[in-house]
Amino acid sequence: MDLLDLARSKAPDDRLRLLSGVIRLCEAASPSTPMPPVLGEIFLTLAGQAERDIRQQLSERLASVDWAPVALIEMLALDEIDIAAPVIAASPVLNDAALIRVLVETTLEHQIAVARRPHLSGGVVDAILDQADPITMTALASNRSADIGEAAMHRLVEHSRRVAGLRAPLTRHPRLSESLAHELYQWVGQALRQSIGERFEIDDRLLNAAVRAASASAARHPTWRPIPNERRLEDRERQEMERRLIEKLQTAGQLRPGILIRALREHRLGLFELALGQLGNFTPTQVRSAVYAPTAEPLYLACLAVGLDKAVFPSLLAEVRKLADGLPGDGGWTTTPMNSHSAARAFRQMMENTATV
């Protein structure tokens, strides 16, 4: 069977042979010869129609080549993790914007794969830290080739206060500075203290005396309330991380409606509100009014305005209500066909009318 005959066949085995044949053609071409656009379209079409096993083999075959169509590699990176893993780990075609999209739109397993990718750039490192998922950050801390600068390392050490899993890889990380080692030393166990002490000159007696003095000072001031202050600080840090994440996605052209579902699944209502506002160019007051409205109509219009499929809205509404004390209220919305422009206009008009009441 030649490639033309294989292209006419609908059998899965023939489709795999056709893909393999096209790959061989590309491999045989001169490295300096750009891939014809038509071949890229063929790859995308075949991969989109291919069975799972074929997509997995395709991902493995194309993971390390630099001539693979960008759109195809990005599609495979967003596929289920067994298919996505090879290209996330090795594809030279995936740029920072594509990797950040994987972080935002896919599963925890995909995020871990990104964090483990060799020679990860500083921009993607910052995006991982902005999301602040403990497991993903731990994978990042174990990635010795990632571009983790001084500021990023400081953020990891700060996160290690609450994420115990970060502490061991950080004590061994080659970019841990002496000043950060002193900070980390204060909340690790004895075994890790010994490991830090082997790398840096840390006077355990002086440090322990400083910790005891700080504790005694706190005990002498009964009006001091550390927990509320810490919570306020954590809230501010979380809000700032969420703001930076949305800003980076917007700058990279990767801010899409999918982040709304992702934020709610991670119980991050603040991130949901920030993303909805940025996607629709709505004010924070408009978004919060929609979330806490007596009916779901404003939120429905806002979500439709940013391109969310109306079929997804009922499940999104259920997640919002779990995080917003049962609001927005029942009723007031129907799945009326409406394009995004009409929905945005109706939403803003509704917000104006509400403000004048």
Tab-separated table of C-alpha atoms in Angstrom:
chain	number	residue	atom	x	y	z
A	1	MET	CA	0.000	0.000	0.000
A	2	ASP	CA	1.369	3.457	-0.910
A	3	LEU	CA	0.632	6.630	1.086
A	4	LEU	CA	-2.258	7.571	-1.206
A	5	ASP	CA	-3.968	4.233	-0.622
A	6	LEU	CA	-3.368	4.504	3.122
A	7	ALA	CA	-4.894	7.999	3.121
A	8	ARG	CA	-8.096	6.592	1.634
A	9	SER	CA	-8.324	3.863	4.288
A	10	LYS	CA	-10.231	4.339	7.545
A	11	ALA	CA	-8.641	1.365	9.337
A	12	PRO	CA	-6.675	2.328	12.485
A	13	ASP	CA	-3.673	0.230	11.435
A	14	ASP	CA	-3.562	1.974	8.069
A	15	ARG	CA	-3.762	5.368	9.749
A	16	LEU	CA	-0.782	4.441	11.912
A	17	ARG	CA	1.135	3.317	8.815
A	18	LEU	CA	0.217	6.565	7.087
A	19	LEU	CA	1.478	8.629	10.009
A	20	SER	CA	4.670	6.578	10.101
A	21	GLY	CA	5.130	7.120	6.381
A	22	VAL	CA	4.716	10.877	6.688
A	23	ILE	CA	7.200	10.903	9.594
A	24	ARG	CA	9.725	9.001	7.500
A	25	LEU	CA	9.331	11.567	4.707
A	26	CYS	CA	10.053	14.374	7.165
A	27	GLU	CA	13.026	12.549	8.665
A	28	ALA	CA	14.495	11.964	5.218
A	29	ALA	CA	14.260	15.649	4.275
A	30	SER	CA	17.167	18.025	4.713
A	31	PRO	CA	17.284	19.552	8.231
A	32	SER	CA	17.315	23.025	6.663
A	33	THR	CA	14.197	22.322	4.605
A	34	PRO	CA	11.053	23.708	6.271
A	35	MET	CA	8.084	21.403	6.507
A	36	PRO	CA	5.476	22.164	3.810
A	37	PRO	CA	2.310	23.571	5.423
A	38	VAL	CA	0.238	20.834	3.838
A	39	LEU	CA	2.194	18.192	5.773
A	40	GLY	CA	1.472	20.023	9.014
A	41	GLU	CA	-2.233	19.978	8.172
A	42	ILE	CA	-2.046	16.252	7.413
A	43	PHE	CA	-0.419	15.596	10.778
A	44	LEU	CA	-3.067	17.563	12.634
A	45	THR	CA	-5.958	15.949	10.793
A	46	LEU	CA	-4.664	12.414	11.248
A	47	ALA	CA	-3.741	12.905	14.892
A	48	GLY	CA	-7.117	14.446	15.693
A	49	GLN	CA	-8.881	11.397	14.280
A	50	ALA	CA	-6.423	8.808	15.583
A	51	GLU	CA	-7.009	6.252	18.303
A	52	ARG	CA	-5.381	6.721	21.699
A	53	ASP	CA	-2.592	4.192	21.042
A	54	ILE	CA	-1.700	5.907	17.787
A	55	ARG	CA	-1.532	9.336	19.445
A	56	GLN	CA	0.747	7.906	22.104
A	57	GLN	CA	3.112	6.415	19.533
A	58	LEU	CA	3.042	9.686	17.626
A	59	SER	CA	3.967	11.611	20.787
A	60	GLU	CA	6.903	9.282	21.426
A	61	ARG	CA	8.130	9.542	17.821
A	62	LEU	CA	7.935	13.340	17.713
A	63	ALA	CA	9.041	14.168	21.260
A	64	SER	CA	12.619	15.087	20.407
A	65	VAL	CA	12.414	16.372	16.824
A	66	ASP	CA	12.562	20.059	15.959
A	67	TRP	CA	10.618	19.843	12.693
A	68	ALA	CA	7.308	18.731	14.219
A	69	PRO	CA	4.331	21.070	13.574
A	70	VAL	CA	3.902	23.402	16.548
A	71	ALA	CA	0.105	23.063	16.600
A	72	LEU	CA	0.364	19.273	16.676
A	73	ILE	CA	2.871	19.223	19.550
A	74	GLU	CA	0.732	21.653	21.542
A	75	MET	CA	-2.313	19.467	20.921
A	76	LEU	CA	-0.457	16.373	22.149
A	77	ALA	CA	0.796	18.261	25.232
A	78	LEU	CA	-2.825	18.921	26.225
A	79	ASP	CA	-3.876	15.295	25.673
A	80	GLU	CA	-4.158	12.794	28.527
A	81	ILE	CA	-0.971	12.505	30.540
A	82	ASP	CA	0.378	9.253	29.074
A	83	ILE	CA	0.251	10.845	25.632
A	84	ALA	CA	1.371	14.296	26.727
A	85	ALA	CA	4.323	13.259	28.908
A	86	PRO	CA	6.917	12.594	26.157
A	87	VAL	CA	6.434	15.942	24.409
A	88	ILE	CA	6.187	17.905	27.673
A	89	ALA	CA	9.460	16.381	28.819
A	90	ALA	CA	11.504	16.814	25.677
A	91	SER	CA	9.930	18.613	22.728
A	92	PRO	CA	12.081	21.566	21.584
A	93	VAL	CA	8.993	22.957	19.841
A	94	LEU	CA	7.102	23.803	23.060
A	95	ASN	CA	7.724	27.427	24.052
A	96	ASP	CA	7.051	29.123	27.386
A	97	ALA	CA	3.544	30.240	26.418
A	98	ALA	CA	2.566	26.670	25.496
A	99	LEU	CA	4.015	25.286	28.732
A	100	ILE	CA	2.130	27.881	30.796
A	101	ARG	CA	-1.056	26.904	28.989
A	102	VAL	CA	-0.425	23.283	29.987
A	103	LEU	CA	0.002	24.426	33.599
A	104	VAL	CA	-3.304	26.274	33.567
A	105	GLU	CA	-5.578	24.027	31.531
A	106	THR	CA	-4.599	20.480	32.417
A	107	THR	CA	-4.244	18.072	35.335
A	108	LEU	CA	-1.869	17.924	38.276
A	109	GLU	CA	0.070	15.172	36.494
A	110	HIS	CA	0.666	17.499	33.539
A	111	GLN	CA	1.826	20.261	35.901
A	112	ILE	CA	4.323	17.907	37.537
A	113	ALA	CA	5.629	16.899	34.101
A	114	VAL	CA	6.187	20.568	33.239
A	115	ALA	CA	7.974	21.176	36.558
A	116	ARG	CA	10.324	18.272	35.812
A	117	ARG	CA	11.129	19.392	32.247
A	118	PRO	CA	14.894	19.858	31.804
A	119	HIS	CA	16.216	23.427	31.498
A	120	LEU	CA	12.905	25.001	32.423
A	121	SER	CA	12.950	28.778	31.853
A	122	GLY	CA	12.588	31.388	34.565
A	123	GLY	CA	9.221	32.484	33.181
A	124	VAL	CA	7.707	29.020	33.555
A	125	VAL	CA	9.323	28.667	37.004
A	126	ASP	CA	7.553	31.864	38.084
A	127	ALA	CA	4.240	30.578	36.699
A	128	ILE	CA	4.597	27.402	38.788
A	129	LEU	CA	5.325	29.457	41.887
A	130	ASP	CA	2.359	31.725	41.163
A	131	GLN	CA	0.080	28.688	41.199
A	132	ALA	CA	1.742	27.520	44.433
A	133	ASP	CA	0.630	23.893	44.227
A	134	PRO	CA	2.674	21.971	46.841
A	135	ILE	CA	3.288	18.850	44.734
A	136	THR	CA	4.254	20.797	41.615
A	137	MET	CA	6.595	23.067	43.588
A	138	THR	CA	8.245	20.008	45.143
A	139	ALA	CA	8.854	18.593	41.665
A	140	LEU	CA	10.331	21.958	40.645
A	141	ALA	CA	12.637	22.034	43.680
A	142	SER	CA	14.007	18.656	42.565
A	143	ASN	CA	14.726	19.936	39.040
A	144	ARG	CA	18.405	20.894	39.182
A	145	SER	CA	18.523	22.211	35.599
A	146	ALA	CA	15.565	24.622	35.934
A	147	ASP	CA	16.385	28.329	35.811
A	148	ILE	CA	15.544	29.060	39.448
A	149	GLY	CA	16.982	32.475	40.226
A	150	GLU	CA	17.572	34.022	43.628
A	151	ALA	CA	14.072	35.525	43.853
A	152	ALA	CA	12.423	32.227	42.859
A	153	MET	CA	14.563	30.297	45.333
A	154	HIS	CA	13.524	32.734	48.070
A	155	ARG	CA	9.872	32.067	47.215
A	156	LEU	CA	10.453	28.306	47.422
A	157	VAL	CA	12.105	28.653	50.828
A	158	GLU	CA	9.171	30.767	52.035
A	159	HIS	CA	6.714	28.136	50.785
A	160	SER	CA	8.692	25.463	52.638
A	161	ARG	CA	7.370	26.915	55.916
A	162	ARG	CA	4.037	25.231	55.175
A	163	VAL	CA	5.060	22.623	52.573
A	164	ALA	CA	7.253	20.103	54.355
A	165	GLY	CA	7.953	18.184	51.140
A	166	LEU	CA	9.963	21.118	49.794
A	167	ARG	CA	12.521	21.083	52.569
A	168	ALA	CA	14.614	18.049	51.649
A	169	PRO	CA	15.136	18.931	47.955
A	170	LEU	CA	15.863	22.547	48.878
A	171	THR	CA	18.599	21.578	51.350
A	172	ARG	CA	20.352	19.756	48.490
A	173	HIS	CA	19.671	22.326	45.770
A	174	PRO	CA	22.853	23.786	44.244
A	175	ARG	CA	21.344	27.292	44.119
A	176	LEU	CA	20.524	27.486	47.822
A	177	SER	CA	22.492	30.480	49.128
A	178	GLU	CA	23.926	30.780	52.615
A	179	SER	CA	21.379	33.430	53.657
A	180	LEU	CA	18.476	31.267	52.486
A	181	ALA	CA	20.069	28.247	54.178
A	182	HIS	CA	19.923	30.118	57.503
A	183	GLU	CA	16.237	30.816	56.912
A	184	LEU	CA	15.459	27.235	55.905
A	185	TYR	CA	17.453	25.909	58.852
A	186	GLN	CA	14.900	27.304	61.296
A	187	TRP	CA	12.028	24.981	60.358
A	188	VAL	CA	13.649	21.744	59.173
A	189	GLY	CA	14.245	18.621	61.245
A	190	GLN	CA	17.511	17.516	62.788
A	191	ALA	CA	18.583	15.332	59.852
A	192	LEU	CA	18.125	18.155	57.363
A	193	ARG	CA	19.858	20.599	59.696
A	194	GLN	CA	22.888	18.325	59.600
A	195	SER	CA	22.721	18.284	55.803
A	196	ILE	CA	22.595	22.093	55.685
A	197	GLY	CA	25.396	22.316	58.245
A	198	GLU	CA	27.625	20.216	56.024
A	199	ARG	CA	27.265	22.794	53.217
A	200	PHE	CA	27.211	26.046	55.165
A	201	GLU	CA	28.807	27.316	58.357
A	202	ILE	CA	25.798	27.643	60.640
A	203	ASP	CA	26.233	28.042	64.380
A	204	ASP	CA	23.438	25.866	65.689
A	205	ARG	CA	23.750	27.225	69.234
A	206	LEU	CA	23.415	30.869	68.196
A	207	LEU	CA	20.468	30.144	65.912
A	208	ASN	CA	18.626	28.123	68.532
A	209	ALA	CA	19.220	30.892	71.073
A	210	ALA	CA	17.708	33.421	68.656
A	211	VAL	CA	14.639	31.221	68.134
A	212	ARG	CA	14.184	30.810	71.906
A	213	ALA	CA	14.541	34.554	72.438
A	214	ALA	CA	11.907	35.285	69.814
A	215	SER	CA	9.531	32.759	71.394
A	216	ALA	CA	10.073	34.252	74.864
A	217	SER	CA	9.414	37.748	73.536
A	218	ALA	CA	6.149	36.607	71.985
A	219	ALA	CA	5.060	34.988	75.245
A	220	ARG	CA	5.619	38.257	77.150
A	221	HIS	CA	3.170	40.100	74.869
A	222	PRO	CA	-0.291	38.557	75.330
A	223	THR	CA	-1.918	41.103	73.024
A	224	TRP	CA	0.118	39.795	70.063
A	225	ARG	CA	-2.040	37.825	67.644
A	226	PRO	CA	0.191	35.948	65.183
A	227	ILE	CA	-2.428	33.780	63.489
A	228	PRO	CA	-4.690	36.550	62.148
A	229	ASN	CA	-1.656	38.513	60.948
A	230	GLU	CA	-0.249	35.437	59.243
A	231	ARG	CA	-3.578	34.784	57.600
A	232	ARG	CA	-3.782	38.339	56.318
A	233	LEU	CA	-0.241	38.054	54.993
A	234	GLU	CA	-1.028	34.729	53.319
A	235	ASP	CA	-4.158	36.250	51.767
A	236	ARG	CA	-2.180	39.170	50.366
A	237	GLU	CA	0.518	36.855	49.031
A	238	ARG	CA	-2.062	34.578	47.442
A	239	GLN	CA	-3.862	37.513	45.823
A	240	GLU	CA	-0.593	38.861	44.463
A	241	MET	CA	0.405	35.440	43.072
A	242	GLU	CA	-2.996	35.082	41.408
A	243	ARG	CA	-2.734	38.576	39.927
A	244	ARG	CA	0.732	37.810	38.509
A	245	LEU	CA	-0.486	34.515	37.049
A	246	ILE	CA	-3.384	36.185	35.228
A	247	GLU	CA	-1.082	38.945	34.003
A	248	LYS	CA	1.450	36.465	32.623
A	249	LEU	CA	-1.221	34.404	30.883
A	250	GLN	CA	-2.686	37.550	29.344
A	251	THR	CA	0.737	38.730	28.152
A	252	ALA	CA	1.490	35.312	26.644
A	253	GLY	CA	-1.882	35.199	24.889
A	254	GLN	CA	-2.798	32.071	26.875
A	255	LEU	CA	-5.633	33.400	29.037
A	256	ARG	CA	-8.644	31.291	28.051
A	257	PRO	CA	-12.056	30.424	29.559
A	258	GLY	CA	-10.700	27.040	30.654
A	259	ILE	CA	-8.961	28.720	33.586
A	260	LEU	CA	-12.390	29.499	35.102
A	261	ILE	CA	-13.180	25.797	35.499
A	262	ARG	CA	-9.654	25.061	36.683
A	263	ALA	CA	-9.792	27.771	39.370
A	264	LEU	CA	-13.090	26.510	40.757
A	265	ARG	CA	-11.916	22.906	40.842
A	266	GLU	CA	-8.980	24.082	42.941
A	267	HIS	CA	-11.363	26.038	45.237
A	268	ARG	CA	-9.796	29.373	44.241
A	269	LEU	CA	-12.740	31.749	43.945
A	270	GLY	CA	-10.432	34.775	43.932
A	271	LEU	CA	-8.554	33.441	40.899
A	272	PHE	CA	-11.898	32.736	39.192
A	273	GLU	CA	-13.020	36.341	39.744
A	274	LEU	CA	-9.701	37.774	38.528
A	275	ALA	CA	-9.744	35.629	35.384
A	276	LEU	CA	-13.376	36.422	34.580
A	277	GLY	CA	-12.719	40.136	34.984
A	278	GLN	CA	-9.627	40.055	32.762
A	279	LEU	CA	-11.238	37.883	30.088
A	280	GLY	CA	-14.294	40.114	29.830
A	281	ASN	CA	-12.693	43.450	30.692
A	282	PHE	CA	-15.120	43.678	33.621
A	283	THR	CA	-14.428	45.608	36.807
A	284	PRO	CA	-13.880	43.720	40.090
A	285	THR	CA	-17.136	45.228	41.386
A	286	GLN	CA	-19.082	43.924	38.394
A	287	VAL	CA	-17.650	40.426	38.800
A	288	ARG	CA	-18.315	40.248	42.532
A	289	SER	CA	-21.833	41.584	42.014
A	290	ALA	CA	-22.444	38.772	39.535
A	291	VAL	CA	-21.051	36.112	41.870
A	292	TYR	CA	-23.126	37.281	44.842
A	293	ALA	CA	-26.265	38.241	42.900
A	294	PRO	CA	-29.760	37.060	43.938
A	295	THR	CA	-30.052	35.222	40.613
A	296	ALA	CA	-27.559	33.509	38.316
A	297	GLU	CA	-28.438	35.616	35.277
A	298	PRO	CA	-25.533	38.122	35.575
A	299	LEU	CA	-22.954	35.384	36.038
A	300	TYR	CA	-24.421	33.424	33.119
A	301	LEU	CA	-24.135	36.470	30.841
A	302	ALA	CA	-20.594	37.224	32.022
A	303	CYS	CA	-19.452	33.647	31.358
A	304	LEU	CA	-21.124	33.618	27.946
A	305	ALA	CA	-19.435	36.938	27.158
A	306	VAL	CA	-15.938	35.481	27.656
A	307	GLY	CA	-16.601	32.472	25.441
A	308	LEU	CA	-17.590	29.795	27.958
A	309	ASP	CA	-19.830	27.115	26.438
A	310	LYS	CA	-23.360	27.492	27.807
A	311	ALA	CA	-23.517	23.724	28.318
A	312	VAL	CA	-20.717	24.031	30.887
A	313	PHE	CA	-22.405	26.769	32.904
A	314	PRO	CA	-24.619	24.570	35.160
A	315	SER	CA	-21.579	22.702	36.510
A	316	LEU	CA	-19.639	25.968	36.860
A	317	LEU	CA	-22.551	27.498	38.765
A	318	ALA	CA	-22.622	24.565	41.165
A	319	GLU	CA	-18.913	25.007	41.909
A	320	VAL	CA	-19.283	28.774	42.465
A	321	ARG	CA	-22.125	28.190	44.920
A	322	LYS	CA	-19.967	25.823	46.953
A	323	LEU	CA	-17.411	28.610	47.415
A	324	ALA	CA	-19.752	31.625	47.746
A	325	ASP	CA	-22.180	30.479	50.465
A	326	GLY	CA	-24.815	29.258	48.036
A	327	LEU	CA	-24.760	32.334	45.787
A	328	PRO	CA	-25.683	33.375	43.191
A	329	GLY	CA	-29.312	32.543	43.871
A	330	ASP	CA	-31.608	30.261	41.936
A	331	GLY	CA	-33.484	31.074	38.767
A	332	GLY	CA	-33.218	33.999	36.424
A	333	TRP	CA	-31.237	32.390	33.643
A	334	THR	CA	-31.996	30.271	30.613
A	335	THR	CA	-29.727	28.803	27.969
A	336	THR	CA	-30.866	31.331	25.371
A	337	PRO	CA	-28.714	31.324	22.215
A	338	MET	CA	-26.587	34.473	22.359
A	339	ASN	CA	-23.182	35.387	20.982
A	340	SER	CA	-20.416	36.730	23.193
A	341	HIS	CA	-20.849	40.360	22.100
A	342	SER	CA	-24.562	40.355	22.866
A	343	ALA	CA	-23.942	38.684	26.227
A	344	ALA	CA	-21.272	41.245	27.167
A	345	ARG	CA	-23.575	44.112	26.235
A	346	ALA	CA	-26.460	42.604	28.212
A	347	PHE	CA	-24.216	41.994	31.225
A	348	ARG	CA	-22.911	45.550	31.334
A	349	GLN	CA	-26.407	46.937	30.896
A	350	MET	CA	-27.621	44.770	33.770
A	351	MET	CA	-24.755	45.977	35.981
A	352	GLU	CA	-25.547	49.623	35.149
A	353	ASN	CA	-29.200	49.125	36.005
A	354	THR	CA	-28.263	47.429	39.281
A	355	ALA	CA	-25.960	50.310	40.222
A	356	THR	CA	-28.721	52.879	39.739
A	357	VAL	CA	-31.287	51.027	41.818
